[in-house]
Amino acid sequence: MNTIRHLENQLTQINKVNVSELKTLHCKIATEYSLLLNHQKTLEHYLLALQYANSEPNSVEKNTIFYNISAQFTNLNKLAEGERYARIAVENLNQLDTNTRESALRLGSCYSLLGSIYNGGNNYDESINNLTKAEIKFNQHGFDSLLADVFINRGCIKMDAQLFKEAKVDFLNALKIYKNKNNHEGIATTYINLCSLLFNAYDSGIKKNKNDLYSCLAYLDSATIHTREFPESMHRLNCYNYKNIIYETLGKVDSANKYKLNFYELNEIINNKELTAKIGRIEQDFNVKLKDSEIERLKNQNTILKNEQRIKTQMHIFVIVVVLLIALLALSFYQIKTLNLKRKSYEIQQKVSRAQMDPHFTFNAINSVQEYILLNEPDKAHLFLSKFSRVIRNFLNNNQKTSIDLKSELKFLNDYIELESERFRKRIHFTVKNLSNLQLNEIIILPSTLQPLLENAIWHGFSDEQENCIIELTILNNKKILQLMIKDNGQGSENYYGSAQSKGLRLIEERINLINHNRKGVFSIHKSIVGGTIVELQFPLNLKLG
């Protein structure tokens, strides 16, 4: 801030006729604001610099201003304006001698920026085309670091377009350059992207090879090695996040939980550092203002002496305000940290409590597939396996969410009931009664709350001999409270909820109590008078968890 104030003071002292010096000063001020990530102020000063540069002939320096304006519009998500200024720079630079190193650098940078702009608008073809032009310019003049960045950006865009083989070529080219330059951060970035590429190919079903997941882990191990110099970085955070997801996909819960906790701990550290830096900038700005106030006081010393008593009173008030501001900042920092801890604890509890699909369900489903194969019924085996994979995929996807709309949850439950019906060789009738005609896609609940309750009804409520198995879900809006009632026509015995499920039920009850602020009567289980069991649970109708 001191540098910016000094440069702004110089602006007031320069003769308005000296446009070249005014242009240079505005560019310097814009650079200082860009270091503070103040994109709006940066843009304003580059536009002022352009006004003074318009009378100048076409040059690399002038087009650098066009490039910087385009970059700032892009940072502000004004892609159309960003594209317009970048196109002007490209057109002007192509009129110059593009074989010079300086022109090639700026022209390549403009093409690279256009690639990012078109990617932001999901125009993958134009994005890849411009990045290829940037590659040619950087490669001709040996700008290896910028060339590697182009390979990374283009690889990510090709990955988004599911051009996985082409994306891998770009990532490997970038990796070769980073290794030659011993750029550990670039190497780590590339390994993480290679992991992301393999996992996306696996997850999309294009290449469903479980060995690829272990290759992903190997890439992440390599990335971790190259983050030793910066352990508290987003690279290390991404490594933990991917390892958690991959180990969950492989079904290795202990390893997944380990890296999940590592992710939350490192995320807490990074968030605290950002908050500390923000507080530091506020304190720096405050100190500058305080210093300016002292200078002003010295300039007006005669006036201050005549009004000594008034000044003393004002200073006392000022000190009190400063103390209160510092105390407020400290309190805010403490409250933010406490709220973050509570929120993360709550999220961990949610994720743990959702990860409760009975492993016997998975084993028995696989046995059912095996039985169809042994009976030489491949069509049935294929159909059953497709349904089973859809249920598992939806369960894993929901497990990553903090909330889900009721319509999506019911679709998941219908798939699950169909699978269980086929596995038990009997029809389970699952009906939904929307008594208040609610828009189910607008109703938010906690994911994987209802599935364990239906699973218990099937396993513990219905006897082996029972044929007409009915599960009924009633949905009701009761004074802005969403009431859900699950009723079955099973045997309603004391063994409806066995001891193996008691922990899962307690977790469901604790989750519902948390979002209802421990209001009584929000979760209950009791036998029906006409037979079977009734489970009742409540959610706030306007629940919003992210």
mmCIF file with all atom_site columns, C-alpha atoms in Angstrom, residues 36-159:
data_model
loop_
_atom_site.group_PDB
_atom_site.id
_atom_site.type_symbol
_atom_site.label_atom_id
_atom_site.label_alt_id
_atom_site.label_comp_id
_atom_site.label_asym_id
_atom_site.label_entity_id
_atom_site.label_seq_id
_atom_site.pdbx_PDB_ins_code
_atom_site.Cartn_x
_atom_site.Cartn_y
_atom_site.Cartn_z
_atom_site.occupancy
_atom_site.B_iso_or_equiv
_atom_site.pdbx_formal_charge
_atom_site.auth_seq_id
_atom_site.auth_comp_id
_atom_site.auth_asym_id
_atom_site.auth_atom_id
_atom_site.pdbx_PDB_model_num
ATOM 1   C CA . LEU A 1 36  ? -2.837  -7.614  -3.945  1.00 0.00 ? 36  LEU A CA 1
ATOM 2   C CA . LEU A 1 37  ? -5.262  -9.614  -6.178  1.00 0.00 ? 37  LEU A CA 1
ATOM 3   C CA . ASN A 1 38  ? -7.425  -6.501  -6.584  1.00 0.00 ? 38  ASN A CA 1
ATOM 4   C CA . HIS A 1 39  ? -8.515  -7.233  -10.166 1.00 0.00 ? 39  HIS A CA 1
ATOM 5   C CA . GLN A 1 40  ? -10.948 -4.309  -10.461 1.00 0.00 ? 40  GLN A CA 1
ATOM 6   C CA . LYS A 1 41  ? -8.351  -1.685  -9.483  1.00 0.00 ? 41  LYS A CA 1
ATOM 7   C CA . THR A 1 42  ? -5.747  -3.382  -11.684 1.00 0.00 ? 42  THR A CA 1
ATOM 8   C CA . LEU A 1 43  ? -8.131  -3.209  -14.653 1.00 0.00 ? 43  LEU A CA 1
ATOM 9   C CA . GLU A 1 44  ? -8.957  0.468   -14.035 1.00 0.00 ? 44  GLU A CA 1
ATOM 10  C CA . HIS A 1 45  ? -5.306  1.538   -14.154 1.00 0.00 ? 45  HIS A CA 1
ATOM 11  C CA . TYR A 1 46  ? -4.477  -0.581  -17.231 1.00 0.00 ? 46  TYR A CA 1
ATOM 12  C CA . LEU A 1 47  ? -7.432  1.039   -19.045 1.00 0.00 ? 47  LEU A CA 1
ATOM 13  C CA . LEU A 1 48  ? -6.083  4.479   -18.061 1.00 0.00 ? 48  LEU A CA 1
ATOM 14  C CA . ALA A 1 49  ? -2.626  3.445   -19.303 1.00 0.00 ? 49  ALA A CA 1
ATOM 15  C CA . LEU A 1 50  ? -4.201  2.361   -22.617 1.00 0.00 ? 50  LEU A CA 1
ATOM 16  C CA . GLN A 1 51  ? -5.780  5.811   -23.062 1.00 0.00 ? 51  GLN A CA 1
ATOM 17  C CA . TYR A 1 52  ? -2.298  7.359   -22.962 1.00 0.00 ? 52  TYR A CA 1
ATOM 18  C CA . ALA A 1 53  ? -0.841  4.598   -25.202 1.00 0.00 ? 53  ALA A CA 1
ATOM 19  C CA . ASN A 1 54  ? -3.482  4.893   -27.967 1.00 0.00 ? 54  ASN A CA 1
ATOM 20  C CA . SER A 1 55  ? -1.591  7.720   -29.659 1.00 0.00 ? 55  SER A CA 1
ATOM 21  C CA . GLU A 1 56  ? 1.578   5.591   -29.807 1.00 0.00 ? 56  GLU A CA 1
ATOM 22  C CA . PRO A 1 57  ? 2.479   3.397   -32.820 1.00 0.00 ? 57  PRO A CA 1
ATOM 23  C CA . ASN A 1 58  ? 1.941   -0.371  -32.769 1.00 0.00 ? 58  ASN A CA 1
ATOM 24  C CA . SER A 1 59  ? 4.491   -2.068  -30.478 1.00 0.00 ? 59  SER A CA 1
ATOM 25  C CA . VAL A 1 60  ? 4.968   -5.080  -28.230 1.00 0.00 ? 60  VAL A CA 1
ATOM 26  C CA . GLU A 1 61  ? 4.783   -2.793  -25.172 1.00 0.00 ? 61  GLU A CA 1
ATOM 27  C CA . LYS A 1 62  ? 1.436   -1.332  -26.255 1.00 0.00 ? 62  LYS A CA 1
ATOM 28  C CA . ASN A 1 63  ? -0.002  -4.803  -26.925 1.00 0.00 ? 63  ASN A CA 1
ATOM 29  C CA . THR A 1 64  ? 1.217   -5.951  -23.539 1.00 0.00 ? 64  THR A CA 1
ATOM 30  C CA . ILE A 1 65  ? -1.308  -3.490  -22.083 1.00 0.00 ? 65  ILE A CA 1
ATOM 31  C CA . PHE A 1 66  ? -4.057  -5.031  -24.263 1.00 0.00 ? 66  PHE A CA 1
ATOM 32  C CA . TYR A 1 67  ? -2.995  -8.460  -22.974 1.00 0.00 ? 67  TYR A CA 1
ATOM 33  C CA . ASN A 1 68  ? -3.082  -7.337  -19.326 1.00 0.00 ? 68  ASN A CA 1
ATOM 34  C CA . ILE A 1 69  ? -6.545  -5.775  -19.769 1.00 0.00 ? 69  ILE A CA 1
ATOM 35  C CA . SER A 1 70  ? -7.787  -9.045  -21.286 1.00 0.00 ? 70  SER A CA 1
ATOM 36  C CA . ALA A 1 71  ? -6.313  -10.991 -18.356 1.00 0.00 ? 71  ALA A CA 1
ATOM 37  C CA . GLN A 1 72  ? -8.085  -8.777  -15.801 1.00 0.00 ? 72  GLN A CA 1
ATOM 38  C CA . PHE A 1 73  ? -11.454 -9.035  -17.573 1.00 0.00 ? 73  PHE A CA 1
ATOM 39  C CA . THR A 1 74  ? -10.968 -12.806 -17.567 1.00 0.00 ? 74  THR A CA 1
ATOM 40  C CA . ASN A 1 75  ? -10.181 -12.780 -13.828 1.00 0.00 ? 75  ASN A CA 1
ATOM 41  C CA . LEU A 1 76  ? -13.436 -10.843 -13.309 1.00 0.00 ? 76  LEU A CA 1
ATOM 42  C CA . ASN A 1 77  ? -15.259 -13.537 -15.383 1.00 0.00 ? 77  ASN A CA 1
ATOM 43  C CA . LYS A 1 78  ? -16.095 -11.051 -18.158 1.00 0.00 ? 78  LYS A CA 1
ATOM 44  C CA . LEU A 1 79  ? -15.031 -13.468 -20.889 1.00 0.00 ? 79  LEU A CA 1
ATOM 45  C CA . ALA A 1 80  ? -16.480 -11.583 -23.887 1.00 0.00 ? 80  ALA A CA 1
ATOM 46  C CA . GLU A 1 81  ? -14.494 -8.441  -23.025 1.00 0.00 ? 81  GLU A CA 1
ATOM 47  C CA . GLY A 1 82  ? -11.428 -10.552 -22.274 1.00 0.00 ? 82  GLY A CA 1
ATOM 48  C CA . GLU A 1 83  ? -11.670 -12.222 -25.696 1.00 0.00 ? 83  GLU A CA 1
ATOM 49  C CA . ARG A 1 84  ? -12.081 -8.836  -27.468 1.00 0.00 ? 84  ARG A CA 1
ATOM 50  C CA . TYR A 1 85  ? -8.891  -7.303  -26.022 1.00 0.00 ? 85  TYR A CA 1
ATOM 51  C CA . ALA A 1 86  ? -6.880  -10.499 -26.506 1.00 0.00 ? 86  ALA A CA 1
ATOM 52  C CA . ARG A 1 87  ? -7.975  -10.615 -30.176 1.00 0.00 ? 87  ARG A CA 1
ATOM 53  C CA . ILE A 1 88  ? -6.875  -6.986  -30.664 1.00 0.00 ? 88  ILE A CA 1
ATOM 54  C CA . ALA A 1 89  ? -3.451  -7.844  -29.211 1.00 0.00 ? 89  ALA A CA 1
ATOM 55  C CA . VAL A 1 90  ? -3.101  -10.909 -31.480 1.00 0.00 ? 90  VAL A CA 1
ATOM 56  C CA . GLU A 1 91  ? -4.083  -8.917  -34.585 1.00 0.00 ? 91  GLU A CA 1
ATOM 57  C CA . ASN A 1 92  ? -1.633  -6.098  -33.746 1.00 0.00 ? 92  ASN A CA 1
ATOM 58  C CA . LEU A 1 93  ? 1.246   -8.442  -32.877 1.00 0.00 ? 93  LEU A CA 1
ATOM 59  C CA . ASN A 1 94  ? 0.837   -10.378 -36.142 1.00 0.00 ? 94  ASN A CA 1
ATOM 60  C CA . GLN A 1 95  ? 1.484   -7.077  -37.959 1.00 0.00 ? 95  GLN A CA 1
ATOM 61  C CA . LEU A 1 96  ? 4.897   -6.874  -36.261 1.00 0.00 ? 96  LEU A CA 1
ATOM 62  C CA . ASP A 1 97  ? 7.937   -9.072  -36.777 1.00 0.00 ? 97  ASP A CA 1
ATOM 63  C CA . THR A 1 98  ? 6.721   -12.228 -34.976 1.00 0.00 ? 98  THR A CA 1
ATOM 64  C CA . ASN A 1 99  ? 10.116  -13.906 -35.308 1.00 0.00 ? 99  ASN A CA 1
ATOM 65  C CA . THR A 1 100 ? 11.654  -11.790 -32.551 1.00 0.00 ? 100 THR A CA 1
ATOM 66  C CA . ARG A 1 101 ? 11.847  -13.407 -29.139 1.00 0.00 ? 101 ARG A CA 1
ATOM 67  C CA . GLU A 1 102 ? 9.903   -10.574 -27.467 1.00 0.00 ? 102 GLU A CA 1
ATOM 68  C CA . SER A 1 103 ? 7.023   -10.653 -29.999 1.00 0.00 ? 103 SER A CA 1
ATOM 69  C CA . ALA A 1 104 ? 6.836   -14.445 -29.919 1.00 0.00 ? 104 ALA A CA 1
ATOM 70  C CA . LEU A 1 105 ? 6.637   -14.392 -26.105 1.00 0.00 ? 105 LEU A CA 1
ATOM 71  C CA . ARG A 1 106 ? 3.754   -11.911 -26.062 1.00 0.00 ? 106 ARG A CA 1
ATOM 72  C CA . LEU A 1 107 ? 1.917   -13.535 -28.985 1.00 0.00 ? 107 LEU A CA 1
ATOM 73  C CA . GLY A 1 108 ? 2.229   -16.980 -27.407 1.00 0.00 ? 108 GLY A CA 1
ATOM 74  C CA . SER A 1 109 ? 0.940   -15.564 -24.122 1.00 0.00 ? 109 SER A CA 1
ATOM 75  C CA . CYS A 1 110 ? -2.102  -14.080 -25.913 1.00 0.00 ? 110 CYS A CA 1
ATOM 76  C CA . TYR A 1 111 ? -2.897  -17.405 -27.576 1.00 0.00 ? 111 TYR A CA 1
ATOM 77  C CA . SER A 1 112 ? -2.548  -19.139 -24.210 1.00 0.00 ? 112 SER A CA 1
ATOM 78  C CA . LEU A 1 113 ? -4.912  -16.604 -22.614 1.00 0.00 ? 113 LEU A CA 1
ATOM 79  C CA . LEU A 1 114 ? -7.455  -17.094 -25.415 1.00 0.00 ? 114 LEU A CA 1
ATOM 80  C CA . GLY A 1 115 ? -7.241  -20.829 -24.758 1.00 0.00 ? 115 GLY A CA 1
ATOM 81  C CA . SER A 1 116 ? -8.223  -20.215 -21.124 1.00 0.00 ? 116 SER A CA 1
ATOM 82  C CA . ILE A 1 117 ? -11.042 -17.843 -22.143 1.00 0.00 ? 117 ILE A CA 1
ATOM 83  C CA . TYR A 1 118 ? -12.583 -20.313 -24.598 1.00 0.00 ? 118 TYR A CA 1
ATOM 84  C CA . ASN A 1 119 ? -12.241 -23.089 -22.041 1.00 0.00 ? 119 ASN A CA 1
ATOM 85  C CA . GLY A 1 120 ? -14.199 -20.922 -19.604 1.00 0.00 ? 120 GLY A CA 1
ATOM 86  C CA . GLY A 1 121 ? -16.966 -20.788 -22.205 1.00 0.00 ? 121 GLY A CA 1
ATOM 87  C CA . ASN A 1 122 ? -16.751 -24.591 -22.742 1.00 0.00 ? 122 ASN A CA 1
ATOM 88  C CA . ASN A 1 123 ? -15.553 -24.108 -26.346 1.00 0.00 ? 123 ASN A CA 1
ATOM 89  C CA . TYR A 1 124 ? -13.000 -26.929 -26.225 1.00 0.00 ? 124 TYR A CA 1
ATOM 90  C CA . ASP A 1 125 ? -12.110 -26.893 -29.941 1.00 0.00 ? 125 ASP A CA 1
ATOM 91  C CA . GLU A 1 126 ? -11.193 -23.186 -30.025 1.00 0.00 ? 126 GLU A CA 1
ATOM 92  C CA . SER A 1 127 ? -9.408  -23.526 -26.685 1.00 0.00 ? 127 SER A CA 1
ATOM 93  C CA . ILE A 1 128 ? -7.226  -26.407 -27.915 1.00 0.00 ? 128 ILE A CA 1
ATOM 94  C CA . ASN A 1 129 ? -6.598  -24.606 -31.235 1.00 0.00 ? 129 ASN A CA 1
ATOM 95  C CA . ASN A 1 130 ? -5.271  -21.457 -29.522 1.00 0.00 ? 130 ASN A CA 1
ATOM 96  C CA . LEU A 1 131 ? -3.160  -23.413 -27.039 1.00 0.00 ? 131 LEU A CA 1
ATOM 97  C CA . THR A 1 132 ? -1.594  -25.278 -29.978 1.00 0.00 ? 132 THR A CA 1
ATOM 98  C CA . LYS A 1 133 ? -0.659  -21.908 -31.529 1.00 0.00 ? 133 LYS A CA 1
ATOM 99  C CA . ALA A 1 134 ? 0.875   -20.893 -28.183 1.00 0.00 ? 134 ALA A CA 1
ATOM 100 C CA . GLU A 1 135 ? 2.832   -24.180 -28.146 1.00 0.00 ? 135 GLU A CA 1
ATOM 101 C CA . ILE A 1 136 ? 4.330   -23.397 -31.563 1.00 0.00 ? 136 ILE A CA 1
ATOM 102 C CA . LYS A 1 137 ? 5.470   -19.896 -30.511 1.00 0.00 ? 137 LYS A CA 1
ATOM 103 C CA . PHE A 1 138 ? 6.959   -20.992 -27.178 1.00 0.00 ? 138 PHE A CA 1
ATOM 104 C CA . ASN A 1 139 ? 8.651   -24.021 -28.749 1.00 0.00 ? 139 ASN A CA 1
ATOM 105 C CA . GLN A 1 140 ? 10.270  -21.953 -31.523 1.00 0.00 ? 140 GLN A CA 1
ATOM 106 C CA . HIS A 1 141 ? 12.040  -19.663 -29.055 1.00 0.00 ? 141 HIS A CA 1
ATOM 107 C CA . GLY A 1 142 ? 12.757  -22.087 -26.215 1.00 0.00 ? 142 GLY A CA 1
ATOM 108 C CA . PHE A 1 143 ? 10.297  -20.819 -23.581 1.00 0.00 ? 143 PHE A CA 1
ATOM 109 C CA . ASP A 1 144 ? 10.263  -24.237 -21.916 1.00 0.00 ? 144 ASP A CA 1
ATOM 110 C CA . SER A 1 145 ? 8.489   -23.290 -18.681 1.00 0.00 ? 145 SER A CA 1
ATOM 111 C CA . LEU A 1 146 ? 5.649   -21.574 -20.564 1.00 0.00 ? 146 LEU A CA 1
ATOM 112 C CA . LEU A 1 147 ? 5.535   -24.504 -22.980 1.00 0.00 ? 147 LEU A CA 1
ATOM 113 C CA . ALA A 1 148 ? 5.076   -26.913 -20.061 1.00 0.00 ? 148 ALA A CA 1
ATOM 114 C CA . ASP A 1 149 ? 2.235   -24.749 -18.721 1.00 0.00 ? 149 ASP A CA 1
ATOM 115 C CA . VAL A 1 150 ? 0.552   -24.926 -22.147 1.00 0.00 ? 150 VAL A CA 1
ATOM 116 C CA . PHE A 1 151 ? 0.837   -28.724 -22.136 1.00 0.00 ? 151 PHE A CA 1
ATOM 117 C CA . ILE A 1 152 ? -0.757  -28.860 -18.662 1.00 0.00 ? 152 ILE A CA 1
ATOM 118 C CA . ASN A 1 153 ? -3.636  -26.517 -19.610 1.00 0.00 ? 153 ASN A CA 1
ATOM 119 C CA . ARG A 1 154 ? -4.308  -28.282 -22.901 1.00 0.00 ? 154 ARG A CA 1
ATOM 120 C CA . GLY A 1 155 ? -4.119  -31.685 -21.214 1.00 0.00 ? 155 GLY A CA 1
ATOM 121 C CA . CYS A 1 156 ? -6.739  -30.619 -18.649 1.00 0.00 ? 156 CYS A CA 1
ATOM 122 C CA . ILE A 1 157 ? -9.056  -29.354 -21.406 1.00 0.00 ? 157 ILE A CA 1
ATOM 123 C CA . LYS A 1 158 ? -8.660  -32.594 -23.395 1.00 0.00 ? 158 LYS A CA 1
ATOM 124 C CA . MET A 1 159 ? -9.364  -34.537 -20.204 1.00 0.00 ? 159 MET A CA 1
#
